[in-house]
Amino acid sequence: MRVVSGIQPTGNLHLGNYLGAIRNWAAMQDSLEPGSEALFFLADLHALSQPHDPAGLSAATLEMTAALVACGIDPGRSVLFNQAQVPQHAELQWLLNGTARMGWLNRMTQWKDKAGKNREGQSVALFTYPVLQAADVLLYQATHVPVGEDQKQHLELARDIAQKFNNDFCTEDAPVFTLPEPIIPAEAARIMSLRDGSAKMSKSDPSDMSRINLSDDADTMAQKVKKAKTDPEPLPSEEAGLAERPEARNLVGIYAALSGQSAAEVLAQYGGQGFGTFKPALAELLVTSLAPIRDRFVALKEDREALDAILARGAAKARERGAPTLDAAYKALGLVRH
Ligand code: TYM
């Protein structure tokens, strides 16, 4: 088993990242059998797809490293690194650009959402970003990729690219790439904005009230839950009653994910009660669940030397792990290197 996943180091780690992905990273790391390995990385090269501030990017990369360690990613057991220190990611992307098709990338919903009506004005990196993401996982022969629901389509693209490359350039008994499997949590695969139940919780939302950041203090978290958009009805006793109530469904989903229950179990407890009761219970659960992570994060994030050392050590291991696949890809393509 090879577990691989990444996160963009832009802004704060929020509850969507944590429940949709990072918590699962830590759980998978903790349950790995001997001989299996997990690699987690800061996708700093991906940040170039959008306008960015260079000084902010390096600070955010170190901060996100601290956040991941605070969430339980153990750099002694998992390989934790940033892409920029492992040039094989960009190299493999170029090799895969020959296999990826324009039509495939044109269909990516994230590209369509982010580009909107202004496709001509976007960076080439925003369009080809999913090919870099494919390289990120194929480089390490990833078998399992823990992600939130919004990354599923990108993982399907990675599988298509791997399959076409194997078909076009490899013999059947010696494929270069493994087809990766996305691992998406049953609850919390898609945490929504606290201000709008139809938009996902995101670090690019201009309103900070729309998300819970792992760095928020207890009062801020409680305020955000209190002000979260809801409707005037009490909670239903059955899940079907949430179908047309996206905001209520989102809060119940968050409660379920944090308490380790299903949405049905949460409703069995809170059905018939109003948000005046449910919101304070949710706020308390959030604060008690996230406070230990926040404390570790605050203690770690100023220790620049330790964070640099973690990333340097992780990158050295990642370069080693990626080398055989990259060599095999060059060779399969007939590129002369020696
Ligand atoms: P990113 O940085 O947007 O998010 C990191 C992880 O958090 C998950 N996530 C969510 N899950 C549930 N609800 C939400 N509201 C929510 N928001 C974010 C994402 O699904 C993701 O798992 N392109 C990726 C980073 C990446 C990557 C990779 C991931 C680069 N290369 C290779 C996996 C494999 C991204 O921008 O995620």
Short mmCIF file of C-alpha atoms in Angstrom, two decimals, residues 16-141:
data_model
loop_
_atom_site.label_atom_id
_atom_site.label_comp_id
_atom_site.label_asym_id
_atom_site.label_seq_id
_atom_site.Cartn_x
_atom_site.Cartn_y
_atom_site.Cartn_z
CA GLY A 16 -13.19 21.12 5.27
CA ASN A 17 -9.55 20.17 4.70
CA TYR A 18 -9.37 18.55 8.11
CA LEU A 19 -12.55 16.46 7.99
CA GLY A 20 -12.46 15.82 4.25
CA ALA A 21 -8.83 14.81 4.02
CA ILE A 22 -6.20 15.39 6.70
CA ARG A 23 -7.90 13.44 9.46
CA ASN A 24 -8.03 10.52 7.06
CA TRP A 25 -4.34 10.96 6.19
CA ALA A 26 -3.45 10.59 9.85
CA ALA A 27 -5.73 7.56 10.31
CA MET A 28 -4.26 5.84 7.26
CA GLN A 29 -0.72 6.59 8.43
CA ASP A 30 -1.53 5.09 11.81
CA SER A 31 -2.95 1.87 10.40
CA LEU A 32 -0.29 1.12 7.79
CA GLU A 33 1.14 -2.40 7.77
CA PRO A 34 4.91 -2.88 7.72
CA GLY A 35 6.21 -2.50 4.17
CA SER A 36 3.57 0.12 3.33
CA GLU A 37 4.31 3.82 3.32
CA ALA A 38 2.54 7.19 3.25
CA LEU A 39 3.77 10.35 1.53
CA PHE A 40 2.12 13.72 2.17
CA PHE A 41 3.14 16.96 0.55
CA LEU A 42 2.52 20.68 0.35
CA ALA A 43 1.51 21.37 -3.23
CA ASP A 44 3.44 24.62 -3.47
CA LEU A 45 3.99 24.29 -7.23
CA HIS A 46 0.22 24.26 -7.62
CA ALA A 47 0.02 27.68 -6.01
CA LEU A 48 1.55 29.19 -9.17
CA SER A 49 -1.68 28.53 -11.04
CA GLN A 50 -3.28 31.57 -9.37
CA PRO A 51 -1.89 35.04 -8.73
CA HIS A 52 0.21 34.74 -5.58
CA ASP A 53 2.54 36.64 -3.31
CA PRO A 54 5.99 34.95 -3.14
CA ALA A 55 6.75 35.91 0.47
CA GLY A 56 3.28 34.78 1.51
CA LEU A 57 3.77 31.44 -0.25
CA SER A 58 6.93 30.51 1.64
CA ALA A 59 5.37 31.51 4.97
CA ALA A 60 2.20 29.56 4.17
CA THR A 61 4.22 26.47 3.19
CA LEU A 62 5.91 26.37 6.59
CA GLU A 63 2.69 27.17 8.39
CA MET A 64 0.82 24.39 6.62
CA THR A 65 3.64 21.99 7.51
CA ALA A 66 3.11 22.89 11.18
CA ALA A 67 -0.66 22.39 10.75
CA LEU A 68 -0.21 18.92 9.26
CA VAL A 69 2.11 17.82 12.06
CA ALA A 70 -0.37 19.26 14.58
CA CYS A 71 -3.12 17.14 12.95
CA GLY A 72 -1.12 13.99 13.56
CA ILE A 73 1.07 13.58 10.48
CA ASP A 74 4.26 12.19 11.98
CA PRO A 75 7.33 13.08 9.93
CA GLY A 76 9.13 10.16 11.53
CA ARG A 77 6.69 7.70 10.00
CA SER A 78 5.33 9.45 6.92
CA VAL A 79 7.32 11.23 4.23
CA LEU A 80 6.33 14.90 4.61
CA PHE A 81 7.71 17.37 2.07
CA ASN A 82 6.97 20.21 -0.34
CA GLN A 83 6.90 19.71 -4.11
CA ALA A 84 9.40 22.47 -4.85
CA GLN A 85 12.20 20.42 -3.26
CA VAL A 86 11.39 17.38 -5.41
CA PRO A 87 11.92 18.39 -9.05
CA GLN A 88 10.67 15.01 -10.29
CA HIS A 89 7.07 16.22 -9.92
CA ALA A 90 7.52 18.92 -12.56
CA GLU A 91 9.66 16.64 -14.70
CA LEU A 92 7.07 13.88 -14.74
CA GLN A 93 4.35 16.39 -15.47
CA TRP A 94 6.13 17.31 -18.68
CA LEU A 95 6.39 13.68 -19.69
CA LEU A 96 2.66 13.20 -18.99
CA ASN A 97 1.73 16.32 -20.98
CA GLY A 98 2.29 14.21 -24.08
CA THR A 99 -0.37 11.75 -22.91
CA ALA A 100 -3.02 14.01 -21.36
CA ARG A 101 -5.62 15.26 -23.86
CA MET A 102 -6.94 18.82 -24.15
CA GLY A 103 -10.51 17.49 -24.09
CA TRP A 104 -9.90 15.75 -20.76
CA LEU A 105 -8.62 18.93 -19.14
CA ASN A 106 -11.41 21.00 -20.67
CA ARG A 107 -13.91 18.85 -18.82
CA MET A 108 -12.44 19.46 -15.36
CA THR A 109 -15.12 21.18 -13.27
CA GLN A 110 -12.53 22.93 -11.11
CA TRP A 111 -11.03 24.52 -14.22
CA LYS A 112 -14.48 25.61 -15.39
CA ASP A 113 -15.37 27.02 -11.95
CA LYS A 114 -12.10 28.82 -11.39
CA ALA A 115 -11.74 30.19 -14.93
CA GLY A 116 -15.39 31.25 -15.22
CA LYS A 117 -16.01 33.32 -18.31
CA ASN A 118 -12.41 34.50 -18.51
CA ARG A 119 -10.61 31.42 -19.84
CA GLU A 120 -8.34 33.44 -22.11
CA GLY A 121 -6.98 35.39 -19.16
CA GLN A 122 -6.06 32.36 -17.02
CA SER A 123 -2.56 31.01 -16.55
CA VAL A 124 -1.59 27.91 -18.49
CA ALA A 125 -0.78 26.41 -15.09
CA LEU A 126 -4.44 26.61 -14.00
CA PHE A 127 -5.41 24.57 -17.07
CA THR A 128 -2.62 21.97 -16.81
CA TYR A 129 -2.74 21.74 -13.01
CA PRO A 130 -4.51 18.34 -13.05
CA VAL A 131 -1.59 16.88 -15.03
CA LEU A 132 0.79 17.97 -12.27
CA GLN A 133 -1.61 16.41 -9.78
CA ALA A 134 -1.47 13.16 -11.78
CA ALA A 135 2.33 13.32 -11.69
CA ASP A 136 2.19 13.86 -7.90
CA VAL A 137 0.62 10.49 -7.30
CA LEU A 138 1.88 8.43 -10.27
CA LEU A 139 5.50 9.29 -9.42
CA TYR A 140 5.20 7.24 -6.23
CA GLN A 141 3.07 4.35 -7.53
#
